[in-house]
mmCIF file of C-alpha atoms in Angstrom:
data_model
loop_
_atom_site.group_PDB
_atom_site.id
_atom_site.type_symbol
_atom_site.label_atom_id
_atom_site.label_comp_id
_atom_site.label_asym_id
_atom_site.label_seq_id
_atom_site.Cartn_x
_atom_site.Cartn_y
_atom_site.Cartn_z
ATOM 1 C CA MET A 269 114.572 95.840 112.274
ATOM 2 C CA ASP A 270 117.225 98.981 112.387
ATOM 3 C CA GLY A 271 115.093 101.783 110.609
ATOM 4 C CA LYS A 272 119.556 103.084 108.817
ATOM 5 C CA SER A 273 118.450 98.748 107.620
ATOM 6 C CA THR A 274 119.149 99.192 102.634
ATOM 7 C CA ARG A 275 117.746 95.632 103.270
ATOM 8 C CA PRO A 276 114.714 94.699 102.109
ATOM 9 C CA PRO A 277 112.026 94.486 105.091
ATOM 10 C CA THR A 278 110.740 90.635 106.054
ATOM 11 C CA LEU A 279 108.194 88.529 107.467
ATOM 12 C CA ASP A 280 109.296 88.391 110.853
ATOM 13 C CA ASP A 281 109.658 92.304 110.157
ATOM 14 C CA ALA A 282 106.506 93.271 109.068
ATOM 15 C CA LEU A 283 105.035 91.031 111.791
ATOM 16 C CA ALA A 284 107.732 92.286 114.734
ATOM 17 C CA ALA A 285 106.302 96.494 113.782
ATOM 18 C CA LEU A 286 102.529 95.378 113.765
ATOM 19 C CA ARG A 287 103.275 93.745 117.006
ATOM 20 C CA ARG A 288 104.235 97.332 118.306
ATOM 21 C CA GLY A 289 101.202 99.117 117.216
ATOM 22 C CA GLU A 290 103.078 100.601 113.810
ATOM 23 C CA PRO A 291 101.805 100.114 110.884
ATOM 24 C CA ILE A 292 103.611 99.160 107.957
ATOM 25 C CA GLY A 293 103.051 98.883 103.710
ATOM 26 C CA LEU A 294 101.087 96.014 103.066
ATOM 27 C CA PRO A 295 100.293 94.953 99.561
ATOM 28 C CA THR A 296 97.424 93.497 98.139
ATOM 29 C CA GLU A 297 95.735 92.418 94.894
ATOM 30 C CA THR A 298 93.904 96.131 94.839
ATOM 31 C CA VAL A 299 96.113 98.256 96.650
ATOM 32 C CA TYR A 300 98.873 98.405 98.587
ATOM 33 C CA GLY A 301 97.617 99.508 102.825
ATOM 34 C CA LEU A 302 98.452 101.048 104.890
ATOM 35 C CA ALA A 303 98.051 98.502 107.751
ATOM 36 C CA ALA A 304 97.844 97.404 111.985
ATOM 37 C CA ASP A 305 97.286 95.363 114.650
ATOM 38 C CA ALA A 306 92.995 96.353 114.591
ATOM 39 C CA HIS A 307 92.066 94.877 117.944
ATOM 40 C CA ASP A 308 95.284 98.105 119.284
ATOM 41 C CA PRO A 309 93.444 101.456 118.989
ATOM 42 C CA VAL A 310 96.561 103.318 119.653
ATOM 43 C CA ALA A 311 98.122 101.915 116.068
ATOM 44 C CA VAL A 312 94.936 102.170 114.340
ATOM 45 C CA ARG A 313 94.319 105.886 115.516
ATOM 46 C CA ARG A 314 97.933 105.588 113.928
ATOM 47 C CA ILE A 315 97.272 105.084 110.559
ATOM 48 C CA TYR A 316 94.322 108.397 110.980
ATOM 49 C CA ALA A 317 97.214 110.252 111.644
ATOM 50 C CA LEU A 318 100.019 109.253 109.031
ATOM 51 C CA LYS A 319 97.211 109.836 106.291
ATOM 52 C CA GLY A 320 95.505 113.058 108.301
ATOM 53 C CA ARG A 321 92.176 110.797 107.537
ATOM 54 C CA PRO A 322 88.937 113.023 108.887
ATOM 55 C CA SER A 323 88.429 109.553 112.522
ATOM 56 C CA ASP A 324 85.104 109.449 111.447
ATOM 57 C CA HIS A 325 85.549 107.525 108.355
ATOM 58 C CA PRO A 326 85.685 103.899 108.968
ATOM 59 C CA LEU A 327 88.652 101.223 108.189
ATOM 60 C CA ILE A 328 87.898 98.018 107.226
ATOM 61 C CA VAL A 329 89.392 94.710 108.341
ATOM 62 C CA HIS A 330 91.529 92.452 106.524
ATOM 63 C CA VAL A 331 91.444 88.062 108.109
ATOM 64 C CA ALA A 332 92.709 85.414 106.935
ATOM 65 C CA ASP A 333 89.680 83.683 105.787
ATOM 66 C CA ALA A 334 86.386 83.548 105.787
ATOM 67 C CA LEU A 335 86.084 82.551 109.641
ATOM 68 C CA ALA A 336 87.992 84.359 111.196
ATOM 69 C CA ALA A 337 85.935 87.616 109.428
ATOM 70 C CA SER A 338 83.090 86.157 110.954
ATOM 71 C CA ARG A 339 84.434 86.957 114.695
ATOM 72 C CA TRP A 340 85.028 90.607 113.598
ATOM 73 C CA ALA A 341 80.934 90.055 112.521
ATOM 74 C CA GLY A 342 78.023 90.207 114.824
ATOM 75 C CA ASP A 343 75.667 88.908 112.531
ATOM 76 C CA TRP A 344 76.782 86.152 109.765
ATOM 77 C CA PRO A 345 73.562 86.392 107.759
ATOM 78 C CA GLU A 346 72.952 83.374 104.316
ATOM 79 C CA ALA A 347 74.528 86.113 102.187
ATOM 80 C CA ALA A 348 77.692 87.017 103.301
ATOM 81 C CA GLU A 349 78.738 83.172 103.301
ATOM 82 C CA ALA A 350 78.326 82.592 99.875
ATOM 83 C CA LEU A 351 79.152 85.323 98.929
ATOM 84 C CA ALA A 352 82.765 84.917 101.137
ATOM 85 C CA GLU A 353 82.564 81.082 99.585
ATOM 86 C CA ALA A 354 81.945 82.913 95.830
ATOM 87 C CA PHE A 355 84.705 85.568 95.797
ATOM 88 C CA TRP A 356 86.767 85.151 99.034
ATOM 89 C CA PRO A 357 89.829 85.383 98.622
ATOM 90 C CA GLY A 358 89.479 87.924 96.395
ATOM 91 C CA PRO A 359 88.646 92.190 96.208
ATOM 92 C CA LEU A 360 85.755 91.895 97.938
ATOM 93 C CA THR A 361 84.149 94.032 100.813
ATOM 94 C CA LEU A 362 81.600 92.504 102.593
ATOM 95 C CA ILE A 363 79.903 95.650 105.580
ATOM 96 C CA LEU A 364 78.409 93.565 108.319
ATOM 97 C CA PRO A 365 76.363 94.555 111.875
ATOM 98 C CA ARG A 366 80.490 94.682 114.104
ATOM 99 C CA ALA A 367 81.156 92.379 116.928
ATOM 100 C CA ALA A 368 80.489 93.992 120.336
ATOM 101 C CA ASN A 369 84.764 93.906 120.526
ATOM 102 C CA VAL A 370 86.095 95.948 117.538
ATOM 103 C CA PRO A 371 86.803 99.227 118.365
ATOM 104 C CA ASP A 372 85.030 102.295 117.884
ATOM 105 C CA GLU A 373 88.511 103.191 116.012
ATOM 106 C CA VAL A 374 87.661 101.096 112.713
ATOM 107 C CA THR A 375 84.461 101.604 112.127
ATOM 108 C CA GLY A 376 84.526 105.135 112.592
ATOM 109 C CA GLY A 377 81.840 104.905 115.763
ATOM 110 C CA GLN A 378 79.149 102.758 113.867
ATOM 111 C CA ASP A 379 77.488 99.724 114.421
ATOM 112 C CA THR A 380 79.310 98.268 111.671
ATOM 113 C CA VAL A 381 82.396 96.402 109.708
ATOM 114 C CA GLY A 382 84.274 96.062 106.542
ATOM 115 C CA LEU A 383 85.550 92.933 106.267
ATOM 116 C CA ARG A 384 87.630 91.416 103.405
ATOM 117 C CA VAL A 385 89.955 88.642 102.767
ATOM 118 C CA PRO A 386 93.129 89.261 100.660
ATOM 119 C CA ALA A 387 94.129 87.173 97.806
ATOM 120 C CA HIS A 388 97.849 88.943 97.237
ATOM 121 C CA PRO A 389 100.817 86.177 98.809
ATOM 122 C CA VAL A 390 102.110 88.247 100.592
ATOM 123 C CA ALA A 391 99.268 89.784 102.294
ATOM 124 C CA GLN A 392 97.963 86.189 103.292
ATOM 125 C CA ALA A 393 101.569 84.911 104.904
ATOM 126 C CA LEU A 394 100.811 87.967 107.227
ATOM 127 C CA LEU A 395 97.370 88.004 108.521
ATOM 128 C CA ARG A 396 98.255 83.455 108.736
ATOM 129 C CA ALA A 397 100.902 84.495 111.356
ATOM 130 C CA PHE A 398 99.591 87.479 112.537
ATOM 131 C CA GLU A 399 95.833 85.077 113.916
ATOM 132 C CA GLY A 400 94.991 88.744 113.578
ATOM 133 C CA GLY A 401 93.036 91.735 111.823
ATOM 134 C CA VAL A 402 94.649 94.630 110.526
ATOM 135 C CA ALA A 403 93.558 97.457 109.064
ATOM 136 C CA ALA A 404 94.189 98.531 106.084
ATOM 137 C CA PRO A 405 93.038 101.640 103.809
ATOM 138 C CA SER A 406 95.037 102.419 100.640
ATOM 139 C CA ALA A 407 98.368 104.220 102.185
ATOM 140 C CA ASN A 408 98.525 107.384 100.572
ATOM 141 C CA ARG A 409 97.452 110.837 101.758
ATOM 142 C CA PHE A 410 94.001 110.864 102.893
ATOM 143 C CA GLY A 411 91.905 111.894 99.164
ATOM 144 C CA HIS A 412 94.999 111.115 97.000
ATOM 145 C CA ILE A 413 95.647 108.697 94.960
ATOM 146 C CA SER A 414 96.622 105.291 95.807
ATOM 147 C CA PRO A 415 99.563 103.252 95.592
ATOM 148 C CA THR A 416 99.883 99.742 93.913
ATOM 149 C CA THR A 417 103.704 99.762 94.561
ATOM 150 C CA ALA A 418 105.968 99.369 97.199
ATOM 151 C CA GLN A 419 107.902 102.291 95.492
ATOM 152 C CA HIS A 420 104.357 104.374 96.277
ATOM 153 C CA VAL A 421 104.009 104.373 99.431
ATOM 154 C CA ARG A 422 107.201 104.802 100.122
ATOM 155 C CA ASP A 423 107.778 107.960 98.286
ATOM 156 C CA GLU A 424 104.203 109.060 99.795
ATOM 157 C CA PHE A 425 104.584 108.367 103.900
ATOM 158 C CA GLY A 426 108.967 108.100 103.510
ATOM 159 C CA ASP A 427 110.678 107.427 106.602
ATOM 160 C CA ALA A 428 107.631 107.781 108.910
ATOM 161 C CA VAL A 429 106.345 104.183 107.745
ATOM 162 C CA PRO A 430 109.136 101.773 107.290
ATOM 163 C CA VAL A 431 108.514 98.606 106.814
ATOM 164 C CA VAL A 432 107.254 98.408 103.331
ATOM 165 C CA LEU A 433 106.748 95.030 102.191
ATOM 166 C CA ASP A 434 106.892 94.715 98.802
ATOM 167 C CA GLY A 435 105.014 92.318 96.610
ATOM 168 C CA GLY A 436 105.249 93.526 93.458
ATOM 169 C CA GLU A 437 103.418 96.037 91.333
ATOM 170 C CA CYS A 438 99.425 94.856 92.239
ATOM 171 C CA GLU A 439 97.341 92.738 90.076
ATOM 172 C CA ILE A 440 93.810 95.014 90.065
ATOM 173 C CA GLY A 441 94.587 98.374 90.797
ATOM 174 C CA LEU A 442 91.561 99.119 91.792
ATOM 175 C CA GLU A 443 90.102 99.344 95.296
ATOM 176 C CA SER A 444 87.178 96.166 96.475
ATOM 177 C CA THR A 445 84.467 96.203 95.948
ATOM 178 C CA ILE A 446 82.559 97.315 99.891
ATOM 179 C CA VAL A 447 79.042 95.668 99.654
ATOM 180 C CA ASP A 448 76.726 96.627 102.347
ATOM 181 C CA LEU A 449 75.444 93.250 104.112
ATOM 182 C CA SER A 450 74.082 95.511 107.424
ATOM 183 C CA GLY A 451 70.252 96.608 105.654
ATOM 184 C CA GLU A 452 67.230 94.874 104.253
ATOM 185 C CA THR A 453 68.556 95.272 101.417
ATOM 186 C CA PRO A 454 72.347 94.343 99.781
ATOM 187 C CA ARG A 455 74.085 97.454 98.443
ATOM 188 C CA ILE A 456 76.725 98.497 96.933
ATOM 189 C CA LEU A 457 78.698 101.670 98.620
ATOM 190 C CA ARG A 458 81.742 101.557 95.975
ATOM 191 C CA PRO A 459 82.221 98.958 92.900
ATOM 192 C CA GLY A 460 85.446 97.106 92.381
ATOM 193 C CA LYS A 461 86.165 95.004 90.261
ATOM 194 C CA ILE A 462 83.420 92.696 91.210
ATOM 195 C CA SER A 463 80.784 93.136 89.411
ATOM 196 C CA ARG A 464 77.282 93.834 90.002
ATOM 197 C CA PRO A 465 76.053 91.044 87.678
ATOM 198 C CA GLU A 466 78.936 88.919 88.963
ATOM 199 C CA ILE A 467 77.245 89.932 93.116
ATOM 200 C CA GLU A 468 73.641 89.512 92.072
ATOM 201 C CA ALA A 469 74.128 86.030 90.696
ATOM 202 C CA ILE A 470 75.185 84.685 94.105
ATOM 203 C CA ILE A 471 73.083 86.106 96.306
ATOM 204 C CA GLY A 472 70.109 88.316 93.921
ATOM 205 C CA PRO A 473 68.777 91.694 93.328
ATOM 206 C CA VAL A 474 71.147 94.637 95.050
ATOM 207 C CA ALA A 475 71.198 97.998 95.832
ATOM 208 C CA GLU A 476 73.740 100.146 93.936
ATOM 209 C CA GLY A 477 75.352 103.402 95.810
ATOM 210 C CA ALA A 478 74.628 104.262 99.769
ATOM 211 C CA ASP A 479 70.530 105.636 100.342
ATOM 212 C CA GLY A 480 69.871 107.417 104.058
ATOM 213 C CA ASP A 481 69.990 104.254 106.176
ATOM 214 C CA SER A 482 74.006 103.327 104.727
ATOM 215 C CA PRO A 483 76.608 103.423 106.490
ATOM 216 C CA ARG A 484 79.410 105.196 105.809
ATOM 217 C CA ALA A 485 82.584 103.658 103.372
ATOM 218 C CA SER A 486 85.934 103.566 102.818
ATOM 219 C CA GLY A 487 86.488 105.596 99.397
ATOM 220 C CA THR A 488 83.025 107.296 99.404
ATOM 221 C CA LEU A 489 84.318 111.090 99.729
ATOM 222 C CA ALA A 490 82.557 112.617 96.507
ATOM 223 C CA SER A 491 86.380 114.052 96.252
ATOM 224 C CA HIS A 492 89.042 111.011 96.641
ATOM 225 C CA TYR A 493 91.670 109.127 93.913
ATOM 226 C CA ALA A 494 92.629 112.694 93.146
ATOM 227 C CA PRO A 495 95.887 113.800 91.435
ATOM 228 C CA ARG A 496 97.559 117.005 92.724
ATOM 229 C CA ALA A 497 96.542 118.546 89.111
ATOM 230 C CA GLN A 498 93.094 118.674 88.276
ATOM 231 C CA VAL A 499 91.502 116.739 86.031
ATOM 232 C CA GLU A 500 88.493 116.327 83.360
ATOM 233 C CA VAL A 501 86.825 113.127 81.586
ATOM 234 C CA LEU A 502 85.543 113.942 77.946
ATOM 235 C CA ALA A 503 85.795 112.209 75.522
ATOM 236 C CA ARG A 504 88.357 111.820 72.672
ATOM 237 C CA ALA A 505 86.762 114.347 70.142
ATOM 238 C CA PRO A 506 86.024 116.929 72.844
ATOM 239 C CA LEU A 507 89.267 116.192 74.557
ATOM 240 C CA VAL A 508 91.163 116.779 72.040
ATOM 241 C CA ALA A 509 89.627 120.032 71.775
ATOM 242 C CA ARG A 510 90.043 120.291 75.583
ATOM 243 C CA TYR A 511 94.010 120.263 75.549
ATOM 244 C CA LYS A 512 94.618 122.940 72.249
ATOM 245 C CA GLU A 513 92.466 125.491 73.958
ATOM 246 C CA LEU A 514 94.860 124.843 76.822
ATOM 247 C CA GLN A 515 97.732 124.924 75.395
ATOM 248 C CA LYS A 516 96.549 127.978 74.421
ATOM 249 C CA ARG A 517 96.679 129.292 77.658
ATOM 250 C CA GLY A 518 99.971 128.699 78.377
ATOM 251 C CA GLN A 519 98.491 125.916 81.275
ATOM 252 C CA ARG A 520 100.865 122.961 82.063
ATOM 253 C CA VAL A 521 98.146 120.106 80.249
ATOM 254 C CA ALA A 522 98.397 116.276 79.532
ATOM 255 C CA ALA A 523 96.213 114.019 78.722
ATOM 256 C CA LEU A 524 95.184 109.983 79.274
ATOM 257 C CA LEU A 525 94.044 108.262 76.798
ATOM 258 C CA ARG A 526 92.820 104.652 75.990
ATOM 259 C CA GLY A 527 93.734 102.179 72.822
ATOM 260 C CA GLN A 528 95.461 104.838 70.648
ATOM 261 C CA PRO A 529 97.330 107.718 71.046
ATOM 262 C CA PHE A 530 97.089 111.062 69.627
ATOM 263 C CA LYS A 531 99.899 113.220 67.774
ATOM 264 C CA ASP A 532 100.831 115.723 69.483
ATOM 265 C CA ILE A 533 99.153 115.198 72.299
ATOM 266 C CA GLU A 534 101.544 115.357 75.455
ATOM 267 C CA GLY A 535 100.756 111.971 78.079
ATOM 268 C CA GLU A 536 99.825 107.994 78.197
ATOM 269 C CA VAL A 537 97.933 105.813 76.455
ATOM 270 C CA LEU A 538 96.082 103.460 79.314
ATOM 271 C CA PRO A 539 95.857 99.180 77.718
ATOM 272 C CA ALA A 540 91.824 99.598 75.999
ATOM 273 C CA ASP A 541 90.732 96.948 78.457
ATOM 274 C CA LEU A 542 89.823 96.870 81.531
ATOM 275 C CA ALA A 543 91.920 95.038 83.514
ATOM 276 C CA GLY A 544 95.031 96.700 81.767
ATOM 277 C CA TYR A 545 93.471 100.332 82.520
ATOM 278 C CA GLY A 546 93.093 99.656 86.038
ATOM 279 C CA HIS A 547 95.919 97.858 86.188
ATOM 280 C CA ALA A 548 97.576 101.313 84.912
ATOM 281 C CA LEU A 549 95.099 103.670 86.282
ATOM 282 C CA TYR A 550 96.889 104.942 89.669
ATOM 283 C CA ALA A 551 100.438 104.835 88.525
ATOM 284 C CA ALA A 552 99.901 106.571 85.291
ATOM 285 C CA LEU A 553 98.211 109.472 87.576
ATOM 286 C CA ARG A 554 101.106 109.477 89.782
ATOM 287 C CA ARG A 555 104.176 109.925 87.348
ATOM 288 C CA LEU A 556 101.799 112.666 85.147
ATOM 289 C CA ASP A 557 100.720 114.347 88.311
ATOM 290 C CA ALA A 558 105.106 113.951 89.460
ATOM 291 C CA ARG A 559 105.395 116.199 86.573
ATOM 292 C CA GLY A 560 103.833 118.532 87.356
ATOM 293 C CA PHE A 561 100.546 119.055 84.999
ATOM 294 C CA GLU A 562 97.933 121.453 85.998
ATOM 295 C CA VAL A 563 95.879 119.569 83.924
ATOM 296 C CA LEU A 564 94.674 116.041 83.147
ATOM 297 C CA LEU A 565 92.169 115.210 80.530
ATOM 298 C CA ALA A 566 91.578 111.098 80.911
ATOM 299 C CA GLU A 567 89.453 109.729 77.974
ATOM 300 C CA LEU A 568 86.035 108.684 79.164
ATOM 301 C CA PRO A 569 86.201 105.207 79.253
ATOM 302 C CA PRO A 570 82.846 103.472 78.500
ATOM 303 C CA HIS A 571 79.685 103.324 80.645
ATOM 304 C CA THR A 572 78.941 99.346 81.314
ATOM 305 C CA ALA A 573 78.887 97.557 84.128
ATOM 306 C CA ALA A 574 81.934 96.630 83.604
ATOM 307 C CA TRP A 575 83.622 98.959 83.235
ATOM 308 C CA ALA A 576 81.928 101.252 87.289
ATOM 309 C CA ALA A 577 84.478 100.642 88.976
ATOM 310 C CA VAL A 578 86.917 103.194 86.729
ATOM 311 C CA ASN A 579 84.342 105.555 85.755
ATOM 312 C CA ASP A 580 83.318 105.583 89.596
ATOM 313 C CA ARG A 581 87.068 106.936 90.662
ATOM 314 C CA LEU A 582 87.917 109.324 87.798
ATOM 315 C CA ARG A 583 84.374 110.826 88.450
ATOM 316 C CA ARG A 584 85.664 110.700 92.593
ATOM 317 C CA ALA A 585 89.095 111.928 91.235
ATOM 318 C CA SER A 586 87.285 114.573 88.940
ATOM 319 C CA ALA A 587 85.378 116.266 92.060
ATOM 320 C CA PRO A 588 85.576 119.782 93.173
ATOM 321 C CA ARG A 589 88.661 119.956 96.190
ATOM 322 C CA ASP A 590 85.774 121.525 98.760
ATOM 323 C CA ALA A 591 83.553 118.566 98.080
ATOM 324 C CA ASP A 592 84.504 117.081 101.235
ATOM 325 C CA GLY A 593 86.879 119.074 102.400
ATOM 326 C CA THR A 594 89.820 116.673 100.711
#
């Protein structure tokens, strides 16, 4: 594609860029990814450089179907087959022992690999035409808010990523559930739309959170998904009091409320339902951040299994920024 062209990039443009070793912006149902040929170590290193991502922080390989995924794994247990049949294509990443030919750049030097079959029709069309896997972390600078529109990706990278396929707003808006199947006990390393009860209904009991033997996984650092503004998560009454306190100090503060506005509180109101809230969260954080607020006060969501992914993302967005050097 001519870098000066104003026409939207096409699937052919994206395929050509991938085959040249260039990363592209790719829509999925969760968030937009920064995708490159997962079998090309040089192309994968370009992802790390663009994002400013530590080279030992592994990437997720996206493929067209479960058969393609199994070729990236050194072992394909019954639990992987059952979860793939239940949830793929969809917002589920499986961590499995890696196949011998998977580049270290993809795995962060570990002996495991993360695999996902996205459901977005644009991603599916590209993966089927490419006939390979793409490493595709979220298309944002490392540790920052994930993108849920093509414009978010363009805002993040500009001319550094000229090919961004526009698939509209991401349906889900939060990253995939990550399930580690590489150890003796299946573990959810990152919550997502597919909940623990749904997973346990397919493969039986699973643990939550990493243990000492768990591999490193995408999006699991203490500080992640963060705007430039400081984020605090509070129940509504303490949030209102904190808002007034910060205003009196002369700080620029905004609130992220759920379901109902509050008089004289500046900010955004997200839907009260889980699907609507998750879909809108990152875009709202980006809009408020772009307005230059110093502090964002997020109303505490329900503490239920269904809301685990939202609570996880808000907790990481509000963590101290030096928790992991980000």
